[in-house]
Amino acid sequence: MGRCHEISYKYLCFNAFLMIRYSAPGKIILFGEHAVVYGEPAIAIAIDKRFRCEISKSGQNRTTINGLIFDPEKQNYLNCAMEKLGIDEELEIHTSSELISGAGMGSSAAVTVASIACLRGLTDDIDKKNIAKMAFEVEYEVQGNASPIDTSTSTQGGGIILSPTKNSGFLWSIKKGETTWNIHKSDIPKLNLVLGNTGVHSPTGKLVAKIKEFYKRSFFARDIVNQVGLIVQRGHEALKNEDLVEVGRLMDQNQHLLSCLGVSHPKLDALIDAAREHSYGAKLSGVGGGGVMIALTDEPEETSKAIEEAGGQAYILPSTNKGLKLE
Ligand code: PMV
């Protein structure tokens, strides 16, 4: 009996006629990146830029991705998802993405979430809680450390807040070692956000590992992480009150703390400074070390222009309530 057979009580076997297609969105983190890895709260919002994945059984005796031979080293998130699900069939995988990878837009989470849904052969009844949990395990394994913020936001869509306690809007909990994250829906008001891409590639795992060492060794780093947690709580209140001036001020403070932690970058600083002239506030979003920044503004056109003049690529960002979706 093949392995696929053994696990078929859980996952459908791919058959030649079954082609499954899912998409999942990227995200931006409004408050709390890095600190959330250590159990502090964080707030993210799904963005209307998606990763799409289509998987069927291969007609050849090898797995291909977009017509090329599947390389487990290059496709490490997909490969880890396949291993975790015990998939040993040859597959034909097609992907397309509107997200920039290695930039802090949650591309790896969207890849992981959409491909797990395809690999599980789900055609109805998406069990978001289990997909979010499994996607987190994949990110954790590939990166060596992670929080569930990206994977839960990509799975659920909309505004998401992670906190150590359970509050209203509770969706599910995810636990790793000593840390429990409670994931909640958060009704974030409509925000005008502009994203600026530095163009500096910054893979998540490397920087998260560096901060892990810093956190272990240094009281200073642990203190910054605690301070970020307090800012997130205040940011959540300000968002609920639709007090954009306060939200912007707290974004600036969050950025200052991220700089102290060593995850900003001269190009990020340049784009953030340029954007602030037309914004309530601005900060890096995601892992930092390059990647992207976001600005909260009433003047998205002017903010975009300032970001472009400072050498970045600017995007006016619509958010989305659509999380993981069968296409
Ligand atoms: O850069 P991204 O989109 O992978 O976001 C990483 C967010 C971190 O807080 C730095 C890591 C995590 O897993 O929470």
Coordinates of C-alpha atoms and ligand atoms in Angstrom, one line a residue:
M1 CA 0.0 0.0 0.0
G2 CA 1.4 3.4 -1.0
R3 CA 1.9 6.1 1.5
C4 CA -0.8 8.2 0.0
H5 CA -3.2 5.4 0.6
E6 CA -2.2 5.1 4.3
I7 CA -2.9 8.8 4.9
S8 CA -6.0 9.0 2.7
Y9 CA -8.3 9.2 5.8
K10 CA -6.9 12.7 6.1
Y11 CA -5.8 13.8 2.7
L12 CA -7.2 13.1 -0.7
C13 CA -4.9 11.3 -3.1
F14 CA -4.4 13.3 -6.2
N15 CA -5.8 11.6 -9.2
A16 CA -5.2 12.4 -12.8
F17 CA -8.4 14.5 -13.1
L18 CA -8.1 16.4 -9.9
M19 CA -6.6 19.8 -10.1
I20 CA -6.8 22.0 -7.1
R21 CA -6.2 25.7 -7.1
Y22 CA -6.0 28.0 -4.1
S23 CA -4.8 31.6 -3.5
A24 CA -3.8 33.3 -0.3
P25 CA -2.9 37.0 0.4
G26 CA 0.2 38.7 1.6
K27 CA 0.1 40.9 4.7
I28 CA 1.7 43.9 6.2
I29 CA 2.5 44.2 9.9
L30 CA 1.2 47.5 11.4
F31 CA 2.8 46.9 14.8
G32 CA 4.9 44.4 16.6
E33 CA 7.1 42.5 14.2
H34 CA 10.0 40.6 15.9
A35 CA 8.6 41.2 19.4
V36 CA 5.7 38.8 18.4
V37 CA 8.2 36.0 18.1
Y38 CA 8.7 36.2 21.9
G39 CA 4.9 36.3 22.7
E40 CA 4.3 40.0 22.6
P41 CA 1.1 41.2 20.8
A42 CA 1.2 42.3 17.1
I43 CA -1.3 43.6 14.5
A44 CA -1.3 42.8 10.8
I45 CA -3.6 43.3 7.9
A46 CA -4.0 41.2 4.8
I47 CA -3.3 43.0 1.5
D48 CA -5.0 42.6 -1.8
K49 CA -1.9 41.0 -3.4
R50 CA -2.0 37.3 -3.7
F51 CA -0.1 34.1 -4.3
R52 CA -1.8 31.5 -6.5
C53 CA -1.0 27.8 -6.6
E54 CA -2.4 25.0 -8.7
I55 CA -1.5 21.4 -8.1
S56 CA -2.4 18.2 -9.9
K57 CA -0.9 14.7 -10.2
S58 CA 2.1 14.8 -12.7
G59 CA 1.8 12.9 -15.9
Q60 CA 5.6 12.4 -15.8
N61 CA 7.7 10.6 -13.3
R62 CA 9.0 13.8 -11.7
T63 CA 7.6 16.8 -9.8
T64 CA 7.6 20.0 -11.8
I65 CA 7.0 23.6 -10.8
N66 CA 6.1 26.1 -13.6
G67 CA 7.5 23.6 -16.1
L68 CA 10.9 23.2 -14.4
I69 CA 12.1 20.3 -12.3
F70 CA 11.1 20.9 -8.6
D71 CA 14.2 21.9 -6.6
P72 CA 13.6 21.3 -2.9
E73 CA 16.3 23.7 -1.9
K74 CA 14.8 26.6 -3.8
Q75 CA 11.2 25.7 -3.0
N76 CA 11.9 25.1 0.7
Y77 CA 8.5 26.1 2.1
L78 CA 6.6 24.0 -0.5
N79 CA 9.0 21.1 0.0
C80 CA 8.6 21.3 3.8
A81 CA 4.8 21.3 3.4
M82 CA 5.0 18.2 1.2
E83 CA 7.2 16.4 3.7
K84 CA 4.9 17.3 6.6
L85 CA 1.9 16.0 4.7
G86 CA 3.7 12.8 3.7
I87 CA 3.1 13.5 0.0
D88 CA 5.4 11.3 -2.1
E89 CA 3.6 11.5 -5.4
E90 CA 5.0 13.3 -8.4
L91 CA 3.1 16.5 -8.9
E92 CA 2.6 19.2 -11.4
I93 CA 2.7 22.6 -9.7
H94 CA 1.9 26.0 -11.2
T95 CA 2.3 29.2 -9.2
S96 CA 2.1 32.9 -9.7
S97 CA 2.5 35.7 -7.3
E98 CA 1.8 39.4 -7.0
L99 CA 4.0 39.6 -3.9
I100 CA 7.6 40.5 -3.8
S101 CA 9.5 37.7 -2.0
G102 CA 12.0 38.3 0.7
A103 CA 10.6 41.8 1.2
G104 CA 8.4 41.6 4.3
M105 CA 5.1 41.2 2.5
G106 CA 4.3 37.7 3.8
S107 CA 5.2 36.0 0.6
S108 CA 6.5 32.8 2.2
A109 CA 3.3 32.6 4.4
A110 CA 1.0 33.0 1.4
V111 CA 3.1 30.3 -0.5
T112 CA 2.8 28.0 2.5
V113 CA -0.9 28.5 3.2
A114 CA -2.1 28.2 -0.4
S115 CA 0.1 25.2 -1.1
I116 CA -1.0 23.3 2.1
A117 CA -4.6 23.8 1.0
C118 CA -3.8 22.4 -2.4
L119 CA -1.7 19.6 -1.1
R120 CA -4.4 18.5 1.4
G121 CA -6.7 18.1 -1.6
L122 CA -9.3 20.3 0.0
T123 CA -12.2 21.2 -2.3
D124 CA -14.7 22.3 0.3
D125 CA -14.8 23.1 4.1
I126 CA -11.6 24.9 4.5
D127 CA -10.5 24.2 8.0
K128 CA -8.7 27.5 8.5
K129 CA -7.5 26.8 12.0
N130 CA -5.7 23.6 11.0
I131 CA -4.2 25.1 7.9
A132 CA -2.9 28.1 9.8
K133 CA -1.4 25.8 12.4
M134 CA 0.3 23.6 9.9
A135 CA 1.5 26.6 7.9
F136 CA 3.1 28.0 11.1
E137 CA 4.9 24.7 11.7
V138 CA 6.3 24.9 8.2
E139 CA 7.5 28.5 8.6
Y140 CA 9.0 27.6 12.0
E141 CA 10.9 24.7 10.6
V142 CA 12.2 26.5 7.5
Q143 CA 13.1 29.7 9.3
G144 CA 14.3 28.1 12.6
N145 CA 12.0 30.5 14.4
A146 CA 8.7 32.3 13.7
S147 CA 5.5 33.6 15.1
P148 CA 2.1 32.7 13.5
I149 CA 1.3 36.2 12.5
D150 CA 2.0 35.9 8.8
T151 CA 0.4 32.5 8.3
S152 CA -2.7 33.3 10.4
T153 CA -3.3 36.6 8.6
S154 CA -2.8 35.0 5.2
T155 CA -5.2 32.2 6.1
Q156 CA -7.9 34.3 7.7
G157 CA -7.6 37.7 5.8
G158 CA -8.6 41.1 7.2
G159 CA -7.2 42.6 10.3
I160 CA -5.5 40.2 12.8
I161 CA -4.2 40.8 16.3
L162 CA -2.1 38.2 18.2
S163 CA -2.0 38.5 22.0
P164 CA -0.9 36.4 25.0
T165 CA -4.5 36.6 26.3
K166 CA -7.9 35.6 24.8
N167 CA -10.1 38.5 24.0
S168 CA -13.1 39.3 21.8
G169 CA -12.8 38.2 18.2
F170 CA -10.8 35.1 19.3
L171 CA -10.2 32.7 16.4
W172 CA -7.6 30.1 17.5
S173 CA -4.5 29.6 19.6
I174 CA -1.1 28.4 18.5
K175 CA 1.5 27.1 20.9
K176 CA 5.2 26.5 20.5
G177 CA 7.4 25.6 23.5
E178 CA 6.5 28.0 26.3
T179 CA 4.8 30.6 24.0
T180 CA 1.1 30.6 23.2
W181 CA -0.3 33.1 20.7
N182 CA -4.0 33.8 20.7
I183 CA -5.2 34.8 17.3
H184 CA -8.1 37.3 16.9
K185 CA -10.0 39.1 14.2
S186 CA -9.6 42.8 14.5
D187 CA -11.8 45.3 12.9
I188 CA -9.2 47.7 11.7
P189 CA -10.7 50.9 10.2
K190 CA -10.1 51.7 6.6
L191 CA -6.6 53.0 6.4
N192 CA -4.7 54.7 3.6
L193 CA -1.4 52.8 3.6
V194 CA 1.4 53.3 1.2
L195 CA 4.1 50.7 0.9
G196 CA 7.7 51.5 -0.1
N197 CA 10.0 48.8 -1.3
T198 CA 13.7 49.4 -0.8
G199 CA 14.6 46.6 -3.3
V200 CA 17.0 45.2 -0.8
H201 CA 16.3 41.4 -0.5
S202 CA 16.0 40.4 3.1
P203 CA 15.1 36.7 3.8
T204 CA 13.2 36.3 7.1
G205 CA 15.0 33.4 8.6
K206 CA 18.5 35.0 8.8
L207 CA 17.4 38.1 10.6
V208 CA 15.0 36.4 12.9
A209 CA 17.9 34.0 13.9
K210 CA 20.2 37.0 14.6
I211 CA 17.6 38.7 16.8
K212 CA 17.0 35.4 18.6
E213 CA 20.7 35.4 19.7
F214 CA 20.5 39.1 20.6
Y215 CA 17.4 38.4 22.7
K216 CA 19.0 35.5 24.5
R217 CA 22.2 37.4 25.3
S218 CA 21.0 41.0 26.0
F219 CA 18.8 42.6 28.6
F220 CA 18.6 45.6 26.2
A221 CA 17.0 43.5 23.5
R222 CA 14.5 42.0 25.9
D223 CA 13.6 45.4 27.1
I224 CA 13.0 46.7 23.6
V225 CA 10.8 43.7 22.9
N226 CA 8.7 44.5 26.0
Q227 CA 8.4 48.2 25.0
V228 CA 7.2 47.1 21.5
G229 CA 4.5 45.1 23.2
L230 CA 3.3 48.2 25.1
I231 CA 3.2 50.2 21.8
V232 CA 1.1 47.4 20.1
Q233 CA -1.4 47.6 23.0
R234 CA -1.7 51.4 22.6
G235 CA -1.8 51.0 18.8
H236 CA -4.7 48.7 19.1
E237 CA -6.6 51.2 21.3
A238 CA -5.8 54.0 18.8
L239 CA -7.0 51.9 15.9
K240 CA -10.3 51.1 17.7
N241 CA -10.8 54.8 18.4
E242 CA -9.8 55.6 14.8
D243 CA -7.3 58.1 16.1
L244 CA -4.9 58.2 13.2
V245 CA -2.7 60.8 14.7
E246 CA -2.0 58.5 17.6
V247 CA -1.6 55.5 15.3
G248 CA 1.0 57.4 13.3
R249 CA 2.9 58.6 16.4
L250 CA 3.0 55.0 17.7
M251 CA 4.2 53.7 14.3
D252 CA 7.1 56.2 14.5
Q253 CA 7.9 55.0 18.0
N254 CA 7.7 51.3 16.9
Q255 CA 10.2 52.2 14.1
H256 CA 12.6 53.8 16.6
L257 CA 12.6 50.6 18.7
L258 CA 13.1 48.4 15.6
S259 CA 16.1 50.6 14.7
C260 CA 17.5 50.0 18.2
L261 CA 17.0 46.3 17.7
G262 CA 19.2 46.6 14.6
V263 CA 16.6 45.6 12.0
S264 CA 16.3 48.8 10.0
H265 CA 18.5 49.6 7.0
P266 CA 19.8 53.0 5.6
K267 CA 17.5 52.6 2.6
L268 CA 14.5 51.9 4.9
D269 CA 15.4 55.0 6.9
A270 CA 15.6 57.1 3.8
L271 CA 12.2 56.0 2.6
I272 CA 10.6 56.4 6.0
D273 CA 12.0 59.9 6.4
A274 CA 10.7 60.9 3.0
A275 CA 7.3 59.4 3.6
R276 CA 6.9 61.1 7.0
E277 CA 6.6 64.5 5.4
H278 CA 3.1 63.5 4.1
S279 CA 2.1 60.9 6.7
Y280 CA 0.8 60.4 10.2
G281 CA 3.7 58.0 10.7
A282 CA 5.9 55.4 9.0
K283 CA 7.8 52.3 9.9
L284 CA 9.4 49.2 8.4
S285 CA 7.0 46.3 8.0
G286 CA 7.9 42.6 8.3
V287 CA 11.4 41.4 9.0
G288 CA 13.3 44.6 8.0
G289 CA 17.0 44.6 7.1
G290 CA 15.8 45.9 3.7
G291 CA 12.4 44.9 2.4
V292 CA 9.5 47.2 2.8
M293 CA 8.2 50.1 4.9
I294 CA 4.7 51.4 5.3
A295 CA 3.3 54.9 5.8
L296 CA -0.2 55.8 7.1
T297 CA -1.4 58.9 5.3
D298 CA -4.2 61.0 4.0
E299 CA -2.1 61.9 1.0
P300 CA -1.3 58.6 -0.7
E301 CA -0.2 60.2 -4.1
E302 CA 2.2 62.7 -2.4
T303 CA 3.6 60.0 -0.1
S304 CA 4.1 57.6 -3.1
K305 CA 5.9 60.4 -4.9
A306 CA 8.2 61.1 -1.9
I307 CA 9.0 57.4 -1.6
E308 CA 9.9 57.2 -5.3
E309 CA 12.0 60.3 -5.2
A310 CA 13.9 58.8 -2.3
G311 CA 14.7 55.7 -4.4
G312 CA 11.9 53.3 -3.5
Q313 CA 9.1 51.7 -5.4
A314 CA 5.8 52.8 -4.0
Y315 CA 2.4 51.0 -4.0
I316 CA -0.9 52.3 -2.6
L317 CA -2.1 49.3 -0.7
P318 CA -5.7 48.2 -0.6
S319 CA -6.4 45.7 2.3
T320 CA -8.6 42.6 1.8
N321 CA -10.9 40.6 4.0
K322 CA -10.3 37.6 1.7
G323 CA -8.0 35.1 3.2
L324 CA -7.3 31.6 1.8
K325 CA -9.6 31.0 -1.1
L326 CA -10.5 28.1 -3.4
E327 CA -10.1 29.5 -7.0
Ligands
PMV1 O1 9.1 39.6 6.7 P1 8.0 38.7 6.9 O2 6.8 39.0 6.1 O3 8.4 37.3 6.8 O4 7.6 39.0 8.5 C1 8.4 38.5 9.5 C2 7.8 38.9 10.9 C3 8.7 38.6 12.0 O5 8.0 39.1 13.2 C4 10.0 39.3 11.9 C5 8.9 37.1 12.2 C6 7.6 36.3 12.6 O6 7.6 35.1 12.2 O7 6.8 36.9 13.3

